Tab-separated table of C-alpha atoms in Angstrom:
chain	number	residue	atom	x	y	z
A	1332	MET	CA	14.125	-34.625	110.719
A	1333	ASN	CA	11.878	-36.330	108.268
A	1334	PRO	CA	13.855	-36.687	105.062
A	1335	LEU	CA	10.848	-35.668	102.976
A	1336	ARG	CA	10.429	-32.437	104.923
A	1337	LEU	CA	14.134	-31.715	104.523
A	1338	LEU	CA	13.853	-32.241	100.787
A	1339	ALA	CA	10.691	-30.073	100.657
A	1340	ALA	CA	12.423	-27.274	102.513
A	1341	VAL	CA	15.291	-27.324	100.052
A	1342	THR	CA	13.174	-27.518	96.881
A	1343	GLY	CA	10.201	-25.432	98.074
A	1344	SER	CA	7.695	-28.020	96.829
A	1345	PRO	CA	4.295	-27.534	98.535
A	1346	ARG	CA	3.271	-31.071	97.576
A	1347	LEU	CA	6.231	-32.459	99.534
A	1348	LEU	CA	5.387	-30.145	102.475
A	1349	GLY	CA	1.957	-31.756	102.733
A	1350	ALA	CA	-0.117	-29.004	101.160
A	1351	GLY	CA	-3.442	-29.813	99.608
A	1352	PRO	CA	-3.899	-31.034	96.116
A	1353	GLN	CA	-2.686	-28.623	93.468
A	1354	ALA	CA	-4.029	-27.996	90.008
A	1355	PRO	CA	-1.918	-29.643	87.411
A	1356	ALA	CA	0.679	-27.328	85.991
A	1357	ALA	CA	-0.050	-25.965	82.555
A	1358	PRO	CA	1.974	-27.744	79.940
A	1359	VAL	CA	4.955	-25.811	78.714
A	1360	ARG	CA	4.488	-24.707	75.106
A	1361	VAL	CA	7.626	-25.212	73.091
A	1362	PRO	CA	7.532	-23.102	69.938
A	1363	PRO	CA	7.856	-25.228	66.841
A	1364	VAL	CA	11.201	-25.115	65.148
A	1365	SER	CA	10.773	-23.205	61.924
A	1366	LEU	CA	13.595	-22.236	59.595
A	1367	SER	CA	11.418	-19.829	57.674
A	1368	GLY	CA	9.104	-18.768	60.479
A	1369	THR	CA	5.975	-19.763	58.540
A	1370	GLY	CA	5.576	-23.476	58.639
A	1371	GLY	CA	8.822	-25.261	59.348
A	1372	THR	CA	10.168	-25.324	55.820
A	1373	ALA	CA	13.573	-24.204	54.660
A	1374	PRO	CA	13.701	-20.597	53.505
A	1375	ALA	CA	13.383	-19.957	49.813
A	1376	PRO	CA	16.562	-18.547	48.269
A	1377	ASP	CA	16.604	-14.807	47.950
A	1378	ARG	CA	15.489	-13.697	44.515
A	1379	PRO	CA	17.818	-11.173	42.890
A	1380	GLY	CA	16.532	-7.643	42.978
A	1381	PRO	CA	15.843	-5.524	39.907
A	1382	ARG	CA	19.347	-4.036	39.916
A	1383	ALA	CA	20.989	-7.456	40.081
A	1384	ARG	CA	18.841	-8.746	37.214
A	1385	LEU	CA	19.595	-5.631	35.185
A	1386	ARG	CA	23.321	-6.078	35.707
A	1387	ALA	CA	23.124	-9.738	34.715
A	1388	TRP	CA	21.468	-8.832	31.406
A	1389	ALA	CA	23.961	-6.013	30.888
A	1390	GLU	CA	26.777	-8.544	31.213
A	1391	LEU	CA	25.014	-11.016	28.943
A	1392	LEU	CA	24.458	-8.411	26.226
A	1393	ARG	CA	27.853	-6.742	26.782
A	1394	ILE	CA	26.322	-3.303	26.593
A	1395	SER	CA	29.706	-1.559	26.758
A	1396	ALA	CA	30.410	-2.896	23.247
A	1397	LEU	CA	27.050	-1.608	22.014
A	1398	PHE	CA	28.515	1.814	21.219
A	1399	THR	CA	30.663	0.279	18.483
A	1400	VAL	CA	27.551	-0.366	16.389
A	1401	PRO	CA	25.981	2.998	15.362
A	1402	GLY	CA	29.145	4.070	13.575
A	1403	ASP	CA	28.698	1.264	11.043
A	1404	ALA	CA	25.574	2.889	9.621
A	1405	LEU	CA	27.024	6.402	9.665
A	1406	ALA	CA	30.241	5.288	7.973
A	1407	GLY	CA	28.198	3.345	5.424
A	1408	ALA	CA	26.051	6.332	4.558
A	1409	ALA	CA	29.089	8.604	4.277
A	1410	SER	CA	30.952	6.113	2.100
A	1411	ALA	CA	27.988	6.089	-0.296
A	1412	GLY	CA	28.044	9.894	-0.459
A	1413	LEU	CA	24.722	10.197	1.371
A	1414	ARG	CA	23.629	12.308	4.286
A	1415	PRO	CA	22.282	10.467	7.338
A	1416	GLY	CA	18.516	10.310	7.367
A	1417	ARG	CA	15.568	8.157	8.318
A	1418	GLY	CA	17.094	5.098	6.678
A	1419	THR	CA	20.309	5.581	8.634
A	1420	ALA	CA	18.346	5.659	11.884
A	1421	LEU	CA	16.510	2.480	10.896
A	1422	ALA	CA	19.827	0.837	10.054
A	1423	VAL	CA	21.238	1.818	13.456
A	1424	GLY	CA	18.213	0.321	15.216
A	1425	ALA	CA	18.370	-2.878	13.166
A	1426	SER	CA	22.114	-3.213	13.768
A	1427	LEU	CA	21.740	-2.748	17.519
A	1428	CYS	CA	19.047	-5.428	17.681
A	1429	LEU	CA	20.996	-7.927	15.596
A	1430	TYR	CA	24.195	-7.250	17.521
A	1431	GLU	CA	22.519	-7.872	20.861
A	1432	ALA	CA	20.798	-10.952	19.454
A	1433	GLY	CA	24.247	-12.293	18.643
A	1434	MET	CA	25.473	-11.577	22.167
A	1435	ALA	CA	22.566	-13.401	23.807
A	1436	LEU	CA	22.846	-16.316	21.392
A	1437	ASN	CA	26.603	-16.487	21.947
A	1438	ASP	CA	26.236	-17.046	25.683
A	1439	TRP	CA	23.401	-19.517	25.169
A	1440	ALA	CA	25.500	-21.573	22.755
A	1441	ASP	CA	28.567	-21.418	25.047
A	1442	ARG	CA	26.758	-22.148	28.317
A	1443	ASP	CA	28.404	-25.570	28.853
A	1444	GLU	CA	31.851	-24.266	27.959
A	1445	ASP	CA	31.400	-21.195	30.149
A	1446	ALA	CA	30.404	-23.401	33.074
A	1447	VAL	CA	34.012	-24.627	33.079
A	1448	ASP	CA	36.005	-21.644	31.832
A	1449	ARG	CA	33.800	-18.714	32.903
A	1450	PRO	CA	31.460	-19.807	35.682
A	1451	HIS	CA	30.869	-16.163	36.600
A	1452	ARG	CA	29.022	-15.486	33.317
A	1453	PRO	CA	25.264	-14.803	33.693
A	1454	ILE	CA	23.992	-18.164	32.420
A	1455	PRO	CA	26.321	-20.627	34.230
A	1456	SER	CA	26.061	-18.577	37.421
A	1457	GLY	CA	22.271	-18.940	37.302
A	1458	ARG	CA	21.520	-15.222	37.030
A	1459	VAL	CA	19.961	-15.590	33.566
A	1460	ALA	CA	18.036	-18.670	32.490
A	1461	PRO	CA	19.199	-20.307	29.236
A	1462	GLY	CA	15.677	-20.230	27.837
A	1463	ALA	CA	15.396	-16.517	28.512
A	1464	ALA	CA	18.647	-15.835	26.652
A	1465	LEU	CA	17.532	-17.869	23.635
A	1466	THR	CA	14.130	-16.156	23.611
A	1467	ALA	CA	15.819	-12.758	23.742
A	1468	ALA	CA	18.032	-13.712	20.797
A	1469	GLY	CA	15.024	-14.678	18.700
A	1470	ALA	CA	13.003	-11.597	19.636
A	1471	LEU	CA	15.904	-9.224	18.946
A	1472	THR	CA	16.537	-10.840	15.577
A	1473	ALA	CA	12.891	-10.398	14.586
A	1474	ALA	CA	12.954	-6.774	15.739
A	1475	GLY	CA	16.100	-6.065	13.742
A	1476	LEU	CA	14.656	-7.517	10.559
A	1477	ALA	CA	11.410	-5.577	11.064
A	1478	LEU	CA	13.319	-2.302	11.359
A	1479	ALA	CA	15.384	-3.072	8.272
A	1480	ALA	CA	12.238	-3.905	6.300
A	1481	ARG	CA	10.968	-0.364	6.906
A	1482	ALA	CA	14.002	0.915	5.004
A	1483	GLY	CA	13.126	-1.066	1.890
A	1484	ARG	CA	13.630	-4.509	0.392
A	1485	PRO	CA	17.344	-4.051	-0.384
A	1486	ALA	CA	17.990	-3.175	3.259
A	1487	LEU	CA	15.956	-6.184	4.405
A	1488	ALA	CA	17.986	-8.433	2.116
A	1489	VAL	CA	21.263	-7.181	3.604
A	1490	ALA	CA	19.899	-7.473	7.149
A	1491	SER	CA	18.720	-11.026	6.471
A	1492	GLY	CA	22.212	-11.973	5.346
A	1493	LEU	CA	23.608	-10.323	8.459
A	1494	ALA	CA	21.206	-12.198	10.742
A	1495	ALA	CA	22.002	-15.514	9.047
A	1496	THR	CA	25.722	-14.862	9.487
A	1497	VAL	CA	25.287	-14.045	13.181
A	1498	TRP	CA	23.312	-17.212	13.900
A	1499	ALA	CA	25.660	-19.386	11.842
A	1500	TYR	CA	28.657	-18.007	13.687
A	1501	ASP	CA	27.236	-18.503	17.172
A	1502	LEU	CA	25.778	-21.945	16.578
A	1503	HIS	CA	28.526	-23.549	14.502
A	1504	LEU	CA	31.237	-21.472	12.834
A	1505	LYS	CA	32.663	-19.926	15.998
A	1506	HIS	CA	34.822	-22.926	16.850
A	1507	THR	CA	35.953	-23.582	13.288
A	1508	LYS	CA	38.601	-21.977	11.100
A	1509	LEU	CA	35.817	-19.967	9.470
A	1510	GLY	CA	34.972	-18.186	12.719
A	1511	PRO	CA	37.011	-14.993	12.155
A	1512	ALA	CA	35.836	-14.801	8.539
A	1513	ALA	CA	32.209	-15.055	9.664
A	1514	MET	CA	32.638	-12.229	12.161
A	1515	ALA	CA	34.356	-10.120	9.512
A	1516	ALA	CA	31.466	-10.789	7.127
A	1517	ALA	CA	28.979	-9.680	9.781
A	1518	ARG	CA	30.673	-6.305	10.273
A	1519	THR	CA	31.064	-5.860	6.529
A	1520	LEU	CA	27.352	-6.449	6.022
A	1521	ASP	CA	26.505	-4.121	8.898
A	1522	LEU	CA	28.269	-1.188	7.256
A	1523	LEU	CA	26.652	-2.025	3.918
A	1524	LEU	CA	23.288	-2.077	5.699
A	1525	GLY	CA	23.795	1.572	6.634
A	1526	ALA	CA	24.561	2.518	3.033
A	1527	THR	CA	21.659	0.498	1.603
A	1528	ALA	CA	19.074	1.663	4.125
A	1529	THR	CA	20.083	5.311	3.716
A	1530	ALA	CA	19.866	5.060	-0.063
A	1531	GLY	CA	16.530	3.237	0.135
A	1532	THR	CA	14.812	6.018	2.057
A	1533	ALA	CA	16.507	9.025	0.461
A	1534	ALA	CA	14.205	11.496	-1.245
A	1535	PRO	CA	13.991	10.697	-4.939
A	1536	ALA	CA	15.882	13.157	-7.076
A	1537	THR	CA	14.497	14.842	-10.172
A	1538	PRO	CA	14.881	12.441	-13.098
A	1539	ALA	CA	17.960	13.364	-15.128
A	1540	PRO	CA	18.836	12.482	-18.715
A	1541	ARG	CA	20.367	9.043	-19.054
A	1542	ALA	CA	23.608	10.520	-20.333
A	1543	ALA	CA	23.992	12.854	-17.381
A	1544	ALA	CA	26.603	12.004	-14.820
A	1545	ARG	CA	25.777	11.199	-11.208
A	1546	PRO	CA	25.835	14.329	-9.019
A	1547	ALA	CA	29.237	14.996	-7.495
A	1548	GLY	CA	29.760	13.181	-4.217
A	1549	VAL	CA	26.680	10.937	-4.551
A	1550	ARG	CA	27.536	7.306	-5.185
A	1551	ALA	CA	25.715	4.007	-5.262
A	1552	PRO	CA	25.524	1.938	-2.036
A	1553	ALA	CA	28.086	-0.443	-3.553
A	1554	ALA	CA	30.627	2.376	-3.276
A	1555	ALA	CA	30.683	1.680	0.463
A	1556	LEU	CA	32.205	-1.760	-0.139
A	1557	PRO	CA	35.863	-0.686	0.326
A	1558	ALA	CA	35.056	0.892	3.691
A	1559	ALA	CA	33.043	-2.190	4.657
A	1560	LEU	CA	35.955	-4.464	3.775
A	1561	ALA	CA	38.331	-2.309	5.827
A	1562	LEU	CA	36.085	-2.674	8.866
A	1563	GLY	CA	35.775	-6.386	8.167
A	1564	ALA	CA	39.562	-6.772	8.037
A	1565	HIS	CA	39.903	-5.159	11.456
A	1566	THR	CA	37.147	-7.404	12.815
A	1567	TYR	CA	38.890	-10.493	11.438
A	1568	ALA	CA	42.100	-9.594	13.287
A	1569	VAL	CA	40.314	-8.908	16.584
A	1570	THR	CA	38.376	-12.175	16.358
A	1571	ALA	CA	41.561	-14.126	15.657
A	1572	VAL	CA	43.109	-12.691	18.824
A	1573	SER	CA	39.949	-13.379	20.858
A	1574	ARG	CA	40.246	-17.102	20.227
A	1575	HIS	CA	43.153	-17.116	22.692
A	1576	GLU	CA	41.714	-14.867	25.409
A	1577	VAL	CA	40.836	-17.754	27.751
A	1578	GLN	CA	44.032	-19.795	27.538
A	1579	GLY	CA	46.464	-17.191	26.184
A	1580	GLY	CA	49.788	-18.309	24.757
A	1581	SER	CA	49.552	-16.894	21.229
A	1582	THR	CA	52.101	-14.350	20.046
A	1583	ALA	CA	51.398	-14.752	16.344
A	1584	ALA	CA	47.780	-13.541	16.502
A	1585	PRO	CA	48.547	-10.206	18.244
A	1586	LEU	CA	51.509	-9.588	15.924
A	1587	ALA	CA	49.393	-10.266	12.843
A	1588	ALA	CA	46.653	-7.972	14.153
A	1589	LEU	CA	49.237	-5.282	14.869
A	1590	GLY	CA	50.526	-5.467	11.294
A	1591	GLY	CA	46.973	-5.303	9.981
A	1592	ALA	CA	46.180	-2.214	12.069
A	1593	ALA	CA	49.311	-0.450	10.786
A	1594	ALA	CA	48.436	-1.266	7.171
A	1595	LEU	CA	44.873	-0.122	7.649
A	1596	GLY	CA	45.999	3.144	9.234
A	1597	ALA	CA	48.303	3.842	6.288
A	1598	ALA	CA	45.485	3.113	3.837
A	1599	LEU	CA	43.175	5.527	5.633
A	1600	LEU	CA	45.645	8.379	5.250
A	1601	ARG	CA	46.370	7.677	1.599
A	1602	GLU	CA	44.367	9.908	-0.734
A	1603	ARG	CA	42.301	7.869	-3.161
A	1604	PRO	CA	39.251	9.351	-4.912
A	1605	ALA	CA	36.133	7.300	-5.479
A	1606	ARG	CA	35.886	5.479	-8.758
A	1607	GLY	CA	34.692	7.711	-11.565
A	1608	GLU	CA	35.452	10.924	-9.680
A	1609	PRO	CA	38.382	13.288	-10.271
A	1610	PRO	CA	40.927	13.744	-7.495
A	1611	ARG	CA	39.801	16.440	-5.071
A	1612	PRO	CA	42.014	18.358	-2.645
A	1613	ARG	CA	41.094	17.391	0.892
A	1614	ALA	CA	39.909	20.270	3.053
A	1615	ALA	CA	42.341	21.255	5.789
A	1616	ALA	CA	39.809	20.656	8.575
A	1617	GLY	CA	38.732	17.335	7.124
A	1618	GLY	CA	42.324	16.205	6.725
A	1619	LEU	CA	43.156	17.173	10.287
A	1620	LEU	CA	40.160	15.251	11.630
A	1621	LEU	CA	41.018	12.228	9.502
A	1622	THR	CA	44.548	12.240	10.877
A	1623	THR	CA	43.223	12.610	14.423
A	1624	PHE	CA	40.733	9.778	14.049
A	1625	THR	CA	43.313	7.501	12.463
A	1626	GLY	CA	45.759	8.250	15.272
A	1627	ALA	CA	43.095	7.417	17.847
A	1628	TYR	CA	42.411	4.138	16.047
A	1629	LEU	CA	46.076	3.143	16.022
A	1630	ARG	CA	46.613	4.150	19.640
A	1631	THR	CA	43.538	2.293	20.897
A	1632	SER	CA	44.226	-0.919	19.011
A	1633	ALA	CA	48.021	-1.094	18.737
A	1634	ILE	CA	49.211	-0.502	22.315
A	1635	PRO	CA	47.273	-3.441	23.868
A	1636	LEU	CA	48.355	-5.647	20.960
A	1637	VAL	CA	52.028	-4.866	21.644
A	1638	HIS	CA	51.559	-5.842	25.292
A	1639	ALA	CA	49.787	-9.078	24.331
A	1640	ALA	CA	52.537	-9.951	21.848
A	1641	LEU	CA	55.252	-9.426	24.470
A	1642	ASN	CA	53.332	-11.318	27.148
A	1643	PRO	CA	50.521	-13.479	25.703
A	1644	SER	CA	48.830	-14.089	29.052
A	1645	PRO	CA	45.018	-14.369	29.218
A	1646	PRO	CA	44.554	-10.970	30.961
A	1647	LEU	CA	46.683	-9.092	28.416
A	1648	THR	CA	45.092	-10.979	25.541
A	1649	ARG	CA	41.630	-10.021	26.792
A	1650	ARG	CA	42.803	-6.437	27.113
A	1651	ALA	CA	43.973	-6.523	23.494
A	1652	VAL	CA	40.568	-7.832	22.417
A	1653	GLY	CA	38.819	-5.084	24.368
A	1654	GLY	CA	41.077	-2.485	22.780
A	1655	GLY	CA	40.319	-3.870	19.332
A	1656	ILE	CA	36.594	-3.638	19.996
A	1657	ARG	CA	36.816	-0.052	21.222
A	1658	ALA	CA	39.075	0.844	18.278
A	1659	MET	CA	36.156	0.234	15.930
A	1660	ILE	CA	34.708	3.619	16.913
A	1661	PRO	CA	37.652	5.777	15.758
A	1662	LEU	CA	37.984	3.506	12.717
A	1663	GLN	CA	34.370	4.226	11.754
A	1664	ALA	CA	34.980	7.931	12.335
A	1665	ALA	CA	38.061	7.829	10.106
A	1666	LEU	CA	36.145	6.023	7.362
A	1667	ALA	CA	33.425	8.683	7.475
A	1668	ALA	CA	35.952	11.515	7.407
A	1669	ARG	CA	37.847	9.910	4.533
A	1670	ALA	CA	34.591	9.744	2.573
A	1671	GLY	CA	34.137	13.499	3.001
A	1672	SER	CA	31.891	13.570	6.093
A	1673	PRO	CA	34.099	14.724	8.986
A	1674	LEU	CA	31.097	15.929	10.977
A	1675	ASP	CA	29.661	12.416	10.921
A	1676	GLY	CA	33.039	11.242	12.146
A	1677	LEU	CA	32.841	13.683	15.040
A	1678	ALA	CA	29.397	12.355	15.913
A	1679	VAL	CA	30.771	8.819	15.977
A	1680	MET	CA	33.724	9.848	18.162
A	1681	GLY	CA	31.243	11.242	20.663
A	1682	LEU	CA	30.470	7.635	21.591
A	1683	VAL	CA	34.010	6.981	22.843
A	1684	PRO	CA	33.534	8.414	26.392
A	1685	LEU	CA	30.330	6.415	26.842
A	1686	ALA	CA	31.965	3.194	25.702
A	1687	ARG	CA	34.972	3.810	27.944
A	1688	ALA	CA	32.840	4.572	30.999
A	1689	LEU	CA	30.691	1.475	30.590
A	1690	ALA	CA	33.710	-0.731	29.871
A	1691	ARG	CA	34.877	-0.026	33.435
A	1692	LYS	CA	31.667	-1.592	34.752
A	1693	VAL	CA	30.804	-4.243	32.153
A	1694	SER	CA	33.493	-6.009	30.167
A	1695	PRO	CA	33.027	-5.847	26.374
A	1696	THR	CA	34.503	-9.350	25.976
């Protein structure tokens, strides 16, 4: 057999079998290789959705710690013998803005350090741009000062000092020996802002003779200074412990903070009338609430500090810092109750469940 015919029979090729000329076969179209399906370019990285962006900003601003702020203004107003009012609300708004400005600025200033020690933080992980964090810090600072200005010039002056302290701490003082003192000064000024703003917007009283005494229970904003210093002392201790939350290894800082919390708790329970006022028997309900709030403060702050002192590992040290932050709420409530405003203290304590629930989702440290 002709070899060509044998090959044609096997392959089925009509050209090899001697058939007439065939039309050229249509060229085979090979689809272009395209990684994105629209032009052969690599796919753009997926942009985070709204929920992911919202969570990133929640972590940046540490919103679970935000509930420790309103109590500053309420405790300040109570310590000055004033009822909460429009000025108190303005002080709360200003404090929230300035607090969050400090949080955004803190992460912006620490972005290089966090890239090594905390790469999961929003800025080093790329979830929040550094420029956006800095812009947010500036905008929140301006908003806080604007709110304080509506409560009067004295309130604006205190808020300006608070804003300057926050920026100085984040940009320079944080890594110096003055860091804890700067944080303590910020909390002290925040409580004084509540007293000053409340006094600045209070309804003017009927002019009284110069020789007349100040109405019972009503004091000047400066009367809130002891309460402000107490809150500042607690803040100093918590900040001193927080300086070891990344590396751990410090037993002295938790022990010192534990001693400070015990001393502060004893001072809260000790009866001491305001200057210029006669001693007054404390109402049974108010005394019971004061004792309850003080106990909550000691329990929230002291137990994690004991654990951190016994085992100064980074996780237990961070837990002690978180406990110290949350303990500010019952401390503010106790300060308000000690000043004769137990109902304001109850209002402050109402923030505890919210802070605890959010702390499970977003770390306050």
